[in-house]
Every structure is written in C-alpha cells, then in structure tokens.
Amino acid sequence: MKKLLSLLFIAILFANCTKEDKVVGLITDKAMVVSARVEASQIGSDILKKGGNAYDAMIATQLGLAVVYPVAGNIGGGGFMVFRHHDGKSGALDFREKAPLSSDKDMYLDEKGEVIPGKSSFGVHSSGVPGSVAGIVEVYEKYGSLPFKDLVQPAIDLARNGFKVTKKQANSLNGTLSRFKKANNYQILFDREWKEGDLLQQEELAQTLERIRDNGRDGFYKGKTADLIVDYQKELGGIITHQDLEKYKAIWRKPIVFDYKGYKITSMTMPASGGICLAQILKSVEPYDFSKIDHNSTKYIQLLTEAERRSYADRAHYLGDMDFVNVPIDSLIAPKYISERMLDFSWDKATKSSDVSHGKVLGYESDETTHYSIIDQFGNAVSVTTTLNTGYGSKVLVKGAGFFLNNEMDDFSAKPGVPNVYGLLGSTANAIAPEKRMLSSMTPTIVEKDGKLKMVVGTPGGSTIITSVLQNILNVVEYDMGMQESVNKARFHHQWMPDNIRMEPNGFDSITKANLKTLGYELLERNSLIIGRVDAILVLPNGKLEGGADPRGDDAAVGF
Ligand code: GLY
C-alpha cells in the first residue's frame, strides 16, 4: 500500500510539470535558503534578515537540520561546502568524517577475508570521526559576522521547544524502530511509534548544542560531549577515542573548477568524487547539440548513461582521499582524455559495463544525505551537502547527548570489488587507513555565467547525487527550465556497475523505455522510487532568485 501511494505521488508529481503547466518555485528579491525542512530554511533566512551573511546562515541551517531532520541533518556526521563570495572568490571546505586512529583496512573482514555483512554500515563499528561541528566553527572563524551564540540559539530553542513531525518523517522513523533497538543498549528517544503532528522535543540535544554555543569546537570535541561519545563507544565496543575527537580538523580545499559551454562550474574535490565526475560527464556530453536532443528522450538518456558509465568506472578505480593516495585529477578531467573515453560510444547499441574499465591516465546513502543552498543579500552563495550516510547513520544515538553518529565507514571500500550500500565498487585508493577520509559522492555545486552567480545546487542520494546535480544543470543550461521546474523533472541514473539505468517510475514514457531496451539497456524502475532531493536556487535574468525545493521530500524555500 505504501509503495502504491508513493507511485501515485510520483505520477502526480511528474504530471504536474509539463510545459503547458510550468511550475515556478518561490521567488524572492534578495536572499534565500532552500533546505530539507521549512523550519531549518526559516532559521537560516531569519539569520540573513538580521543582517547575517550566507556563512552565518550556513551554520544556523546546519544546526537547525540537525534538530528537525535527524535522518540526515547532523552534528554527528560530516559534509562539504562550496562557496562563492560576493567578490567572485570561490573555495571549498571539507568536513568529511575520518577513519578512527585504530581503524584498519581489514576491519570489516572475517577470518576468511570476507566482508562481514552490515558491520561497516550499521551500529557502533560503522562510524567515522564526525566533522560537522569542526566545519561550522571553521566557517565561522573565517567568514562569520554575527555573534556565534546567535547562530546556535535557534537550533537550541527548536530542540527544546520541539517541532511537529511530518507524515514522511513519521513513516521514516517508524520504519527504523527495530534498527534503533538493535543498535543501542537503551531505549532511545526516537524508539516509539510516531504519527504526523506529534511534537518532537530533544532536551539532551538542546544541552549538547548549548555546549557548542558556549565553547565552540571544544563543546563537541572535548569536555562533556566528548566524554559522552567515548563512554558510549566503550559500552558498545566502538573504537572512537578522545584522541580521535581532539585531532579532527576541517580542511579548506581547492574546488574543482571547469567550463561547460561558457558556464563556470565550481564543485567539490576529493574526498568527494562529485566535482571530478560532474566535470567528466559534462565534458563528455559538451560536444553534443542538445537543441537536437529532446529532454528525457531515448537519445538524451543514452548519451548521459554512456558518459556516466565511463566516469563511474574511473571513480571506482582512481578516487580516494588525496591526502593518502595520488588522485590524477588533472588527467581525469583533461579534454583529450575525456574525448578518448567516449570514442567507442555508439548511438546504435549500449556499451556493456563489463567491457568498460577505468581509462588509462598518466600518473595516477536508504540513501539519506541532505543538501541546502543559500544566497544572501550581499551576493554570497554557499552550497552545502551534509550527511550521516544512510538514514539516521549508524542508528547509534549518543547516550546523554541526543544525536546520531554516522555510518560513514561504509563509504570506504571494505574490500576491493565488494560493493557498498550504494552498489559502488572501490579499489585500494579508497581502502581504510587511520585518519583517512572515505570517498564521497557529494556534489555541492555553484554555476556562474559571465562572471555572475547563476545557480546553487546539490542533493542527497548516495551514488545518484552526481547524476542528479548533472541533470539539473543540463535542465537549466540546455533546456532553459526554471529552478522548480527542473527540480520536479523525473530523473535517471547509471553508475557503471550494476549495469542498469535506474529510473523514477512513471517519469518516462513507454516508447522511450522500449527503445532503450531494444538498444540493449537494462532498466530498473522497481526499488528506485525517487532519486535525490535537490534543493537549489537560480538567479533569474532580472536578478531575483527562484528556489527549487524538492517535492520528493518536505523540502522548502524561504527568503525575502
Ligand atoms: N555517504 C554518501 C556519500 O558521501 O556519498
């Protein structure tokens, strides 16, 4: 029944966005926040209204989501931020989780060398050292303008006073109850039956946030919060120590910047694969004239699929934390290399993934993440994707501290050739090592045209993040869609292995699907109800902003 309702919802969603009935998102004059929940977007927008900048709003929104969207919003996880300052300067912050000091490349294998099912993705052993609090403090120290305590206080109030649980949220929580029980040695706050409209208050989380408000990063990585994390790790047999927490640092990175048909695209670099793969795929399709290819037609799906296949094969082989392994970024996004990778593409039949390996270069998340996009009244833009990995991360709720720890260790390759929860393969480049950061698909992205800000975009969706961002860029740039129209469009995804095109059911016509099958493509609509939840902002030609808040979730745009 639940599945039937979901299918009906998707059918209505896509039926609502035909050209004749163009959907338009929230339009504002100056500033906007689009995130997974209206409460968090409102918190961010209120900070902007008080005179705060996009970086202040980032901190407030991140913490707001940690309260109101515990499935993915977090202080026990990590993420990435790409920014474009009002003066055109861009940059990126990596606050991805790290493997604990006593981690080991074989830590998820049994005595026969086989992967122990679920150990890297569920429970106390699946967590990396969290990076989100270090991330927001780093952002504050470099770019914050309002008093730090003012940025944290709205989340504290929301946690203490509570908020109404939505229908989707109640379903999500109820669907996870047995795993909450299994992952913890006490009855956690979330472990009860939920219904729409229930009030969710989180006093322990409010107190944790107060410690962060008063002590900054020490409010999390030292003192009472750190003690609570480490004590519960010990109780459950985990390996995160005080030393792990104290040593964690967020790192400013040089983002991936490239040109696509005169648009400047800035996206996240390693340990997020998003920027490199986005560059590879867009560069692969750049030579084609999209005015001759209908949106979501057989040819469109074919072209993107073949480019995605080749890029994800490279991802599996080459990509890993570049502080540990040599990632040949320049070679992987070099135009000559990319055009050579597409040489064997044919419109006449599907390439088989088994015939595609990584190219030769010189040198060498349920998928629950969340993304928010912010543009402030000063012209600063931030694009932030943050996660616990799968829904509610490890399902371990730190006793006495009220927040979930991530299960990000599953984004490492536990054993080369064995897929993770997203079916993604990895090589030794993404093997576990102490203090290494696991490979991510997160793709927070900013698009500019003629030196001006055009679009801020990103999404959750595990391995499908990259291809959802890709399709939204093409929707706007090649098909002239508005932001909400673009976000609503049906999406598809190919990731080399498994060799199939994942499609949102009822989003694609039967002739297109029949054509693709004739060409040799395997289609997967089942178990693929939605792909991503894109939250994006488009700067319109008149300078106003249009929000695209994904109706697949409870996402909302708020601004002024
Ligand atoms: N945990 C999903 C990702 O980082 O890609």
Coordinates of C-alpha atoms and ligand atoms in Angstrom, one line a residue:
M1 CA 0.0 0.0 0.0
K2 CA 2.8 2.4 1.0
K3 CA 4.6 1.6 -2.3
L4 CA 1.3 2.2 -4.3
L5 CA 0.9 5.6 -2.6
S6 CA 4.5 6.5 -3.4
L7 CA 4.0 5.6 -7.1
L8 CA 0.8 7.6 -7.2
F9 CA 2.6 10.6 -5.7
I10 CA 5.4 10.3 -8.3
A11 CA 2.8 10.1 -11.1
I12 CA 1.1 13.2 -9.8
L13 CA 4.4 15.0 -9.3
F14 CA 5.6 14.4 -12.9
A15 CA 2.1 15.0 -14.4
N16 CA 2.2 18.4 -12.7
C17 CA 5.3 19.6 -14.5
T18 CA 4.5 19.6 -18.2
K19 CA 5.5 22.6 -20.3
E20 CA 1.8 23.7 -20.5
D21 CA 1.6 23.9 -16.7
K22 CA 5.1 25.2 -15.8
V23 CA 5.8 25.1 -12.1
V24 CA 7.5 28.1 -10.6
G25 CA 9.2 28.0 -7.2
L26 CA 9.4 30.7 -4.5
I27 CA 10.7 33.9 -6.0
T28 CA 12.4 36.5 -3.7
D29 CA 14.3 39.7 -4.3
K30 CA 17.4 39.3 -2.3
A31 CA 18.1 36.2 -0.3
M32 CA 17.0 32.6 0.1
V33 CA 17.6 29.4 1.9
V34 CA 16.4 26.1 0.5
S35 CA 16.7 23.0 2.7
A36 CA 15.1 19.7 3.6
R37 CA 12.7 21.3 6.1
V38 CA 10.9 24.6 6.3
E39 CA 11.9 25.1 10.0
A40 CA 15.6 25.0 9.0
S41 CA 15.2 27.2 6.0
Q42 CA 13.3 29.7 8.2
I43 CA 16.1 29.7 10.7
G44 CA 18.7 30.4 8.0
S45 CA 16.5 33.1 6.4
D46 CA 15.9 34.8 9.8
I47 CA 19.7 35.0 10.3
L48 CA 20.0 36.6 6.9
K49 CA 17.2 39.1 7.8
K50 CA 19.1 40.0 11.0
G51 CA 22.0 41.1 8.8
G52 CA 23.9 37.9 8.9
N53 CA 25.6 36.6 5.7
A54 CA 25.4 33.2 3.9
Y55 CA 28.1 31.8 6.1
D56 CA 26.2 32.7 9.3
A57 CA 23.1 31.2 7.7
M58 CA 25.0 28.0 6.8
I59 CA 25.9 27.5 10.5
A60 CA 22.3 28.1 11.7
T61 CA 20.8 26.0 8.9
Q62 CA 23.2 23.1 9.5
L63 CA 22.3 23.1 13.2
G64 CA 18.6 23.6 12.5
L65 CA 18.6 20.5 10.3
A66 CA 20.5 18.5 13.0
V67 CA 17.4 19.1 15.1
V68 CA 14.5 18.9 12.7
Y69 CA 15.8 16.4 10.2
P70 CA 17.6 13.8 12.3
V71 CA 17.6 11.3 9.4
A72 CA 20.4 13.2 7.8
G73 CA 20.9 16.7 9.3
N74 CA 23.6 16.3 11.9
I75 CA 26.3 17.2 14.3
G76 CA 27.5 13.5 14.3
G77 CA 28.3 13.3 10.6
G78 CA 30.2 15.4 8.1
G79 CA 29.9 17.1 4.8
F80 CA 31.3 19.6 2.3
M81 CA 30.7 23.2 1.5
V82 CA 31.4 25.0 -1.8
F83 CA 31.1 28.8 -1.7
R84 CA 31.3 31.8 -3.9
H85 CA 32.0 35.1 -2.2
H86 CA 30.2 38.2 -3.4
D87 CA 33.6 39.3 -4.9
G88 CA 33.7 36.2 -7.1
K89 CA 36.3 34.4 -4.9
S90 CA 35.4 30.7 -4.6
G91 CA 36.5 27.9 -2.3
A92 CA 35.6 24.7 -0.6
L93 CA 35.5 23.2 2.9
D94 CA 35.9 19.6 3.7
F95 CA 34.4 18.5 7.0
R96 CA 34.1 14.8 6.0
E97 CA 34.4 12.2 8.7
K98 CA 37.7 10.4 9.2
A99 CA 38.6 6.8 10.0
P100 CA 39.4 6.4 13.7
L101 CA 43.1 6.1 14.7
S102 CA 42.8 2.4 15.4
S103 CA 41.0 1.6 12.2
D104 CA 42.5 -0.9 9.8
K105 CA 42.0 -1.8 6.2
D106 CA 40.7 -5.3 7.1
M107 CA 38.5 -4.2 10.0
Y108 CA 35.2 -5.3 8.3
L109 CA 36.5 -8.7 7.1
D110 CA 36.2 -12.1 8.8
E111 CA 39.0 -14.6 9.4
K112 CA 38.4 -15.9 5.8
G113 CA 38.9 -12.4 4.4
E114 CA 35.2 -12.0 3.5
V115 CA 33.3 -8.8 4.3
I116 CA 31.1 -9.2 7.4
P117 CA 27.6 -8.1 6.2
G118 CA 26.4 -4.9 7.8
K119 CA 29.4 -4.2 10.0
S120 CA 30.6 -1.2 8.1
S121 CA 27.1 0.2 7.7
F122 CA 25.2 -0.4 10.9
G123 CA 25.9 0.1 14.6
V124 CA 28.8 1.3 16.6
H125 CA 31.6 -0.1 14.3
S126 CA 30.3 1.9 11.3
S127 CA 31.1 5.4 12.5
G128 CA 33.8 7.7 11.4
V129 CA 35.1 10.6 13.5
P130 CA 32.4 13.4 13.0
G131 CA 33.4 16.6 11.2
S132 CA 30.3 18.8 11.1
V133 CA 31.0 20.8 14.3
A134 CA 34.6 21.5 13.2
G135 CA 33.2 22.5 9.8
I136 CA 30.8 25.1 11.2
V137 CA 33.4 26.5 13.6
E138 CA 35.9 26.8 10.7
V139 CA 33.3 28.6 8.6
Y140 CA 32.5 30.9 11.5
E141 CA 36.2 31.8 12.2
K142 CA 36.8 32.7 8.5
Y143 CA 33.6 34.3 7.3
G144 CA 31.1 34.6 10.2
S145 CA 29.7 38.0 11.1
L146 CA 27.0 37.8 13.8
P147 CA 27.9 36.5 17.3
F148 CA 28.3 32.7 17.2
K149 CA 25.8 32.2 20.0
D150 CA 23.1 33.9 18.0
L151 CA 23.7 31.3 15.2
V152 CA 23.4 28.3 17.5
Q153 CA 20.5 29.6 19.7
P154 CA 17.6 29.0 17.2
A155 CA 18.5 25.3 17.0
I156 CA 18.7 25.0 20.8
D157 CA 15.2 26.6 21.0
L158 CA 13.9 24.2 18.3
A159 CA 15.3 21.2 20.1
R160 CA 14.0 22.2 23.5
N161 CA 10.5 23.5 22.4
G162 CA 10.1 20.9 19.8
F163 CA 8.5 20.7 16.3
K164 CA 5.7 18.8 14.6
V165 CA 6.7 15.6 13.0
T166 CA 5.6 15.4 9.3
K167 CA 3.9 12.4 7.7
K168 CA 7.0 11.5 5.7
Q169 CA 9.1 11.8 8.8
A170 CA 6.8 9.7 10.9
N171 CA 7.0 7.0 8.2
S172 CA 10.7 7.2 8.1
L173 CA 11.1 6.9 11.9
N174 CA 8.6 4.1 12.2
G175 CA 10.4 2.2 9.5
T176 CA 13.6 2.3 11.5
L177 CA 12.4 1.4 15.0
S178 CA 13.8 -2.2 15.0
R179 CA 17.2 -1.0 14.0
F180 CA 17.2 1.8 16.7
K181 CA 16.6 -1.0 19.2
K182 CA 19.3 -3.2 17.8
A183 CA 22.0 -0.5 17.6
N184 CA 21.6 0.8 21.2
N185 CA 21.6 -0.6 24.7
Y186 CA 18.9 1.7 26.0
Q187 CA 15.5 2.9 24.7
I188 CA 16.4 6.0 22.6
L189 CA 14.1 9.0 22.3
F190 CA 13.1 8.1 18.7
D191 CA 12.2 4.5 19.6
R192 CA 8.4 4.8 19.8
E193 CA 5.5 4.8 17.3
W194 CA 5.2 8.2 15.5
K195 CA 2.3 9.9 13.8
E196 CA 2.0 13.1 11.8
G197 CA 1.7 16.1 14.1
D198 CA 3.5 14.6 17.1
L199 CA 5.7 17.0 19.0
L200 CA 9.4 16.0 19.0
Q201 CA 11.4 17.6 21.8
Q202 CA 15.1 16.8 22.2
E203 CA 16.3 18.1 25.6
E204 CA 19.6 16.2 25.5
L205 CA 20.4 17.6 22.1
A206 CA 19.5 21.1 23.3
Q207 CA 22.1 20.7 26.0
T208 CA 24.7 19.4 23.6
L209 CA 24.1 22.4 21.4
E210 CA 24.4 24.7 24.4
R211 CA 27.9 23.3 25.0
I212 CA 28.7 24.1 21.3
R213 CA 27.2 27.5 21.7
D214 CA 29.3 28.3 24.7
N215 CA 32.6 26.5 23.9
G216 CA 32.7 26.3 20.1
R217 CA 34.5 23.2 18.8
D218 CA 35.6 22.3 22.4
G219 CA 31.9 22.0 23.2
F220 CA 31.9 18.9 21.0
Y221 CA 35.4 17.5 20.6
K222 CA 36.4 18.0 24.3
G223 CA 34.6 18.1 27.7
K224 CA 31.2 16.6 28.4
T225 CA 30.1 15.9 24.8
A226 CA 33.4 14.1 24.0
D227 CA 33.1 12.1 27.3
L228 CA 29.6 11.0 26.4
I229 CA 30.7 9.9 22.9
V230 CA 33.7 8.0 24.1
D231 CA 31.9 6.4 27.1
Y232 CA 29.1 5.1 24.8
Q233 CA 31.6 3.9 22.3
K234 CA 33.3 1.9 25.1
E235 CA 29.9 0.5 26.3
L236 CA 29.1 -0.7 22.7
G237 CA 32.6 -1.9 21.8
G238 CA 33.4 1.0 19.4
I239 CA 36.8 2.5 18.7
I240 CA 36.4 6.3 18.6
T241 CA 38.6 7.8 21.4
H242 CA 39.2 11.2 22.9
Q243 CA 42.4 11.5 20.8
D244 CA 40.3 10.9 17.6
L245 CA 38.0 13.7 18.5
E246 CA 40.7 16.1 19.5
K247 CA 42.7 15.5 16.3
Y248 CA 39.8 16.1 13.9
K249 CA 40.2 19.1 11.6
A250 CA 38.1 20.5 8.8
I251 CA 40.2 21.4 5.8
W252 CA 39.9 24.2 3.2
R253 CA 40.3 22.7 -0.3
K254 CA 40.8 24.0 -3.8
P255 CA 37.5 23.2 -5.5
I256 CA 37.1 21.6 -9.0
V257 CA 36.5 24.5 -11.4
F258 CA 35.7 23.9 -15.1
D259 CA 33.9 25.4 -18.0
Y260 CA 30.8 24.0 -19.7
K261 CA 29.8 25.9 -22.8
G262 CA 30.7 29.2 -21.3
Y263 CA 29.3 28.4 -17.8
K264 CA 31.9 28.3 -15.0
I265 CA 31.2 25.4 -12.7
T266 CA 32.7 25.1 -9.2
S267 CA 32.2 21.8 -7.3
M268 CA 33.7 19.7 -4.6
T269 CA 37.0 18.0 -4.8
M270 CA 38.4 14.9 -3.1
P271 CA 37.5 13.1 -0.9
A272 CA 34.2 13.9 -2.6
S273 CA 34.1 12.4 -6.1
G274 CA 31.3 14.8 -7.2
G275 CA 33.3 17.5 -8.8
I276 CA 35.6 15.2 -10.8
C277 CA 32.7 13.0 -12.0
L278 CA 30.5 16.0 -12.8
A279 CA 33.3 17.5 -14.8
Q280 CA 34.0 14.3 -16.6
I281 CA 30.3 13.7 -17.5
L282 CA 29.6 17.3 -18.6
K283 CA 32.8 17.4 -20.6
S284 CA 31.8 14.1 -22.3
V285 CA 28.5 15.5 -23.4
E286 CA 29.6 19.0 -24.2
P287 CA 30.3 18.3 -27.9
Y288 CA 26.6 17.4 -28.5
D289 CA 24.0 19.8 -29.7
F290 CA 21.1 19.4 -27.1
S291 CA 18.8 21.5 -29.2
K292 CA 18.5 18.4 -31.4
I293 CA 18.0 16.1 -28.4
D294 CA 14.7 16.1 -26.6
H295 CA 14.8 16.2 -22.8
N296 CA 14.5 12.7 -21.3
S297 CA 14.3 11.2 -24.7
T298 CA 16.0 7.9 -25.7
K299 CA 19.0 9.8 -27.1
Y300 CA 19.3 12.0 -24.0
I301 CA 19.2 9.1 -21.6
Q302 CA 21.6 7.1 -23.9
L303 CA 24.2 9.9 -24.1
L304 CA 24.2 10.7 -20.4
T305 CA 24.2 7.0 -19.5
E306 CA 27.3 6.3 -21.6
A307 CA 29.1 9.3 -20.1
E308 CA 28.1 8.3 -16.6
R309 CA 29.2 4.7 -17.1
R310 CA 32.7 5.7 -18.1
S311 CA 33.0 8.2 -15.3
Y312 CA 31.8 5.9 -12.5
A313 CA 34.3 3.2 -13.8
D314 CA 37.1 5.8 -13.2
R315 CA 35.6 6.7 -9.9
A316 CA 35.8 3.1 -8.7
H317 CA 39.5 2.8 -9.7
Y318 CA 41.2 6.1 -9.1
L319 CA 39.4 8.0 -6.4
G320 CA 40.2 8.2 -2.8
D321 CA 41.4 10.6 -0.1
M322 CA 44.1 12.6 -1.9
D323 CA 45.9 13.2 1.4
F324 CA 46.6 9.5 1.3
V325 CA 46.6 8.4 -2.4
N326 CA 47.7 10.1 -5.6
V327 CA 44.5 11.1 -7.5
P328 CA 45.3 12.2 -11.0
I329 CA 42.7 14.9 -11.1
D330 CA 44.1 17.0 -13.9
S331 CA 44.5 13.9 -16.2
L332 CA 41.0 12.6 -15.4
I333 CA 39.3 15.9 -16.4
A334 CA 41.6 16.7 -19.4
P335 CA 39.6 17.2 -22.6
K336 CA 41.7 14.8 -24.6
Y337 CA 41.3 12.0 -22.1
I338 CA 37.6 12.5 -21.9
S339 CA 37.1 12.6 -25.7
E340 CA 39.1 9.4 -26.0
R341 CA 36.9 7.7 -23.3
M342 CA 33.8 8.5 -25.4
L343 CA 35.3 7.2 -28.7
D344 CA 33.6 3.8 -28.5
F345 CA 30.2 5.3 -27.7
S346 CA 27.6 4.4 -30.4
W347 CA 24.0 5.5 -30.8
D348 CA 23.3 2.0 -32.2
K349 CA 23.7 0.0 -29.1
A350 CA 24.5 0.1 -25.3
T351 CA 28.1 -0.3 -24.3
K352 CA 28.3 -3.2 -21.7
S353 CA 29.8 -2.1 -18.4
S354 CA 31.7 -5.4 -18.4
D355 CA 33.6 -4.1 -21.4
V356 CA 34.4 -0.8 -19.7
S357 CA 37.2 -0.5 -17.3
H358 CA 38.8 2.6 -15.9
G359 CA 40.7 4.7 -18.5
K360 CA 44.5 4.9 -18.6
V361 CA 45.7 8.2 -17.3
L362 CA 49.2 9.4 -16.8
G363 CA 50.3 9.4 -13.2
Y364 CA 48.0 8.5 -11.2
E365 CA 23.3 6.6 1.2
S366 CA 18.3 4.3 2.2
D367 CA 20.5 7.0 0.7
E368 CA 20.0 9.8 3.2
T369 CA 22.1 12.8 3.0
T370 CA 20.9 16.3 2.9
H371 CA 21.7 19.4 0.9
Y372 CA 21.0 23.1 1.4
S373 CA 21.6 26.1 -0.9
I374 CA 21.9 29.7 0.4
I375 CA 22.2 33.1 -1.3
D376 CA 22.4 36.1 0.9
Q377 CA 21.5 39.8 0.3
F378 CA 25.2 40.6 -0.2
G379 CA 25.7 38.2 -3.1
N380 CA 27.5 35.4 -1.2
A381 CA 26.5 31.9 -2.1
V382 CA 27.0 28.6 -0.3
S383 CA 26.2 25.1 -1.4
V384 CA 26.4 22.5 1.4
T385 CA 25.8 18.8 1.4
T386 CA 26.0 17.0 4.7
T387 CA 25.2 13.5 5.9
L388 CA 25.2 10.7 8.4
N389 CA 25.4 8.4 5.3
T390 CA 22.3 6.2 5.4
G391 CA 19.1 7.3 7.3
Y392 CA 20.0 8.1 10.9
G393 CA 23.6 6.9 10.2
S394 CA 24.8 4.1 12.5
K395 CA 21.4 4.4 14.4
V396 CA 23.5 4.8 17.5
L397 CA 22.2 7.8 19.4
V398 CA 24.9 9.0 21.8
K399 CA 23.6 8.4 25.3
G400 CA 23.0 11.6 27.2
A401 CA 23.9 13.8 24.1
G402 CA 20.9 13.1 21.9
F403 CA 22.5 12.9 18.4
F404 CA 23.1 10.1 16.0
L405 CA 26.6 9.1 14.9
N406 CA 27.2 8.5 11.2
N407 CA 27.8 5.2 9.5
E408 CA 30.2 6.8 7.0
M409 CA 32.8 4.0 7.3
D410 CA 30.7 2.1 4.7
D411 CA 31.8 4.7 2.1
F412 CA 35.3 3.2 2.2
S413 CA 35.9 0.1 0.1
A414 CA 35.8 -2.6 2.8
K415 CA 37.4 -5.0 0.2
P416 CA 38.2 -4.2 -3.4
G417 CA 35.4 -5.4 -5.7
V418 CA 32.8 -5.8 -3.0
P419 CA 30.0 -3.1 -3.4
N420 CA 29.0 -0.8 -0.5
V421 CA 25.3 0.0 0.3
Y422 CA 25.0 2.1 -2.9
G423 CA 26.4 -0.8 -5.0
L424 CA 29.5 1.3 -5.6
L425 CA 32.8 -0.5 -6.1
G426 CA 36.1 0.7 -4.9
S427 CA 39.8 -0.1 -5.2
T428 CA 42.8 0.2 -2.9
A429 CA 42.6 4.0 -3.5
N430 CA 39.6 4.0 -1.2
A431 CA 40.8 1.4 1.3
I432 CA 40.5 2.1 5.0
A433 CA 43.5 3.7 6.8
P434 CA 43.7 5.5 10.1
E435 CA 42.7 9.2 9.8
K436 CA 41.8 8.7 6.1
R437 CA 38.6 10.3 4.7
M438 CA 36.2 7.9 2.9
L439 CA 35.3 8.6 -0.7
S440 CA 32.0 10.5 -1.1
S441 CA 29.6 11.2 -4.0
M442 CA 28.6 14.6 -2.6
T443 CA 28.5 17.3 -5.2
P444 CA 27.7 20.7 -3.8
T445 CA 28.0 23.0 -6.8
I446 CA 27.8 26.6 -7.9
V447 CA 27.3 27.7 -11.5
E448 CA 28.3 31.1 -12.9
K449 CA 27.8 32.8 -16.3
D450 CA 29.7 35.9 -17.5
G451 CA 31.2 36.4 -14.0
K452 CA 27.9 36.4 -12.3
L453 CA 26.2 33.9 -10.0
K454 CA 23.7 31.7 -11.8
M455 CA 22.8 28.7 -9.7
V456 CA 23.5 27.0 -6.4
V457 CA 22.7 23.3 -6.5
G458 CA 23.1 20.0 -4.7
T459 CA 21.3 16.9 -3.5
P460 CA 21.4 13.9 -1.3
G461 CA 21.0 10.4 -2.9
G462 CA 24.2 8.4 -2.3
S463 CA 25.7 7.4 -5.6
T464 CA 22.9 9.2 -7.5
I465 CA 24.0 12.6 -6.2
I466 CA 26.3 13.3 -9.1
T467 CA 23.9 12.4 -11.8
S468 CA 21.0 14.4 -10.2
V469 CA 23.2 17.5 -10.0
L470 CA 24.2 16.9 -13.6
Q471 CA 20.6 16.6 -14.8
N472 CA 19.6 19.8 -13.0
I473 CA 22.5 21.7 -14.5
L474 CA 21.5 20.5 -18.0
N475 CA 17.8 21.2 -17.4
V476 CA 18.7 24.9 -16.7
V477 CA 21.6 25.4 -19.1
E478 CA 20.4 23.3 -22.1
Y479 CA 16.6 23.2 -21.7
D480 CA 16.1 26.7 -20.2
M481 CA 14.0 25.4 -17.3
G482 CA 13.2 27.4 -14.2
M483 CA 14.6 26.0 -10.9
Q484 CA 11.4 24.4 -9.5
E485 CA 10.5 23.0 -12.9
S486 CA 14.0 21.5 -13.2
V487 CA 13.9 20.0 -9.7
N488 CA 10.5 18.4 -10.3
K489 CA 11.6 16.6 -13.5
A490 CA 11.9 12.9 -13.5
R491 CA 15.5 11.7 -13.1
F492 CA 17.5 8.6 -14.1
H493 CA 20.9 7.3 -13.1
H494 CA 23.7 4.9 -14.3
Q495 CA 26.8 4.1 -12.3
W496 CA 28.8 1.6 -14.4
M497 CA 28.1 -1.3 -12.0
P498 CA 25.5 -2.6 -11.7
D499 CA 24.9 -2.2 -15.4
N500 CA 21.4 -0.8 -15.4
I501 CA 19.6 2.6 -15.7
R502 CA 17.8 3.4 -12.6
M503 CA 14.6 5.4 -13.4
E504 CA 12.0 7.1 -11.4
P505 CA 8.8 5.2 -12.1
N506 CA 6.1 6.9 -14.2
G507 CA 8.6 9.7 -15.2
F508 CA 9.5 8.3 -18.6
D509 CA 7.2 7.3 -21.4
S510 CA 6.8 3.7 -22.5
I511 CA 8.2 4.3 -26.0
T512 CA 11.4 5.7 -24.7
K513 CA 11.8 2.8 -22.3
A514 CA 11.0 0.3 -25.1
N515 CA 13.6 2.0 -27.3
L516 CA 16.3 1.8 -24.6
K517 CA 15.6 -1.9 -24.1
T518 CA 15.9 -2.5 -27.8
L519 CA 19.3 -0.8 -27.8
G520 CA 20.4 -3.2 -25.0
Y521 CA 19.9 -1.1 -21.9
E522 CA 18.6 -2.8 -18.8
L523 CA 16.1 -0.6 -16.9
L524 CA 15.4 -0.6 -13.2
E525 CA 12.3 1.2 -12.0
R526 CA 11.5 -1.1 -9.1
N527 CA 13.1 -0.2 -5.8
S528 CA 14.0 3.1 -7.2
L529 CA 11.1 5.3 -6.2
I530 CA 12.8 8.6 -6.0
I531 CA 16.3 9.8 -6.9
G532 CA 17.7 12.6 -4.7
R533 CA 16.1 15.6 -3.2
V534 CA 17.5 18.6 -5.0
D535 CA 17.4 21.9 -3.2
A536 CA 18.7 24.7 -5.5
I537 CA 18.5 28.4 -6.2
L538 CA 18.5 30.1 -9.6
V539 CA 19.4 33.7 -10.2
L540 CA 16.8 34.9 -12.7
P541 CA 17.8 37.3 -15.5
N542 CA 16.1 40.2 -13.5
G543 CA 18.3 39.4 -10.5
K544 CA 15.6 37.8 -8.5
L545 CA 16.0 34.4 -7.0
E546 CA 13.9 31.3 -7.8
G547 CA 14.0 28.4 -5.3
G548 CA 13.7 24.8 -6.3
A549 CA 12.7 22.8 -3.3
D550 CA 12.3 19.1 -4.0
P551 CA 8.7 17.9 -3.6
R552 CA 10.0 14.4 -3.2
G553 CA 10.7 15.4 0.5
D554 CA 9.4 18.0 2.9
D555 CA 11.8 20.5 1.4
A556 CA 11.1 24.2 1.4
A557 CA 12.5 27.5 0.2
V558 CA 12.3 30.6 2.5
G559 CA 13.6 34.1 1.7
F560 CA 12.9 37.7 1.2
Ligands
GLY1 N1 27.5 8.9 2.3 C1 27.2 9.2 0.9 C2 28.3 10.0 0.3 O1 29.1 10.6 0.9 O2 28.5 9.9 -0.9

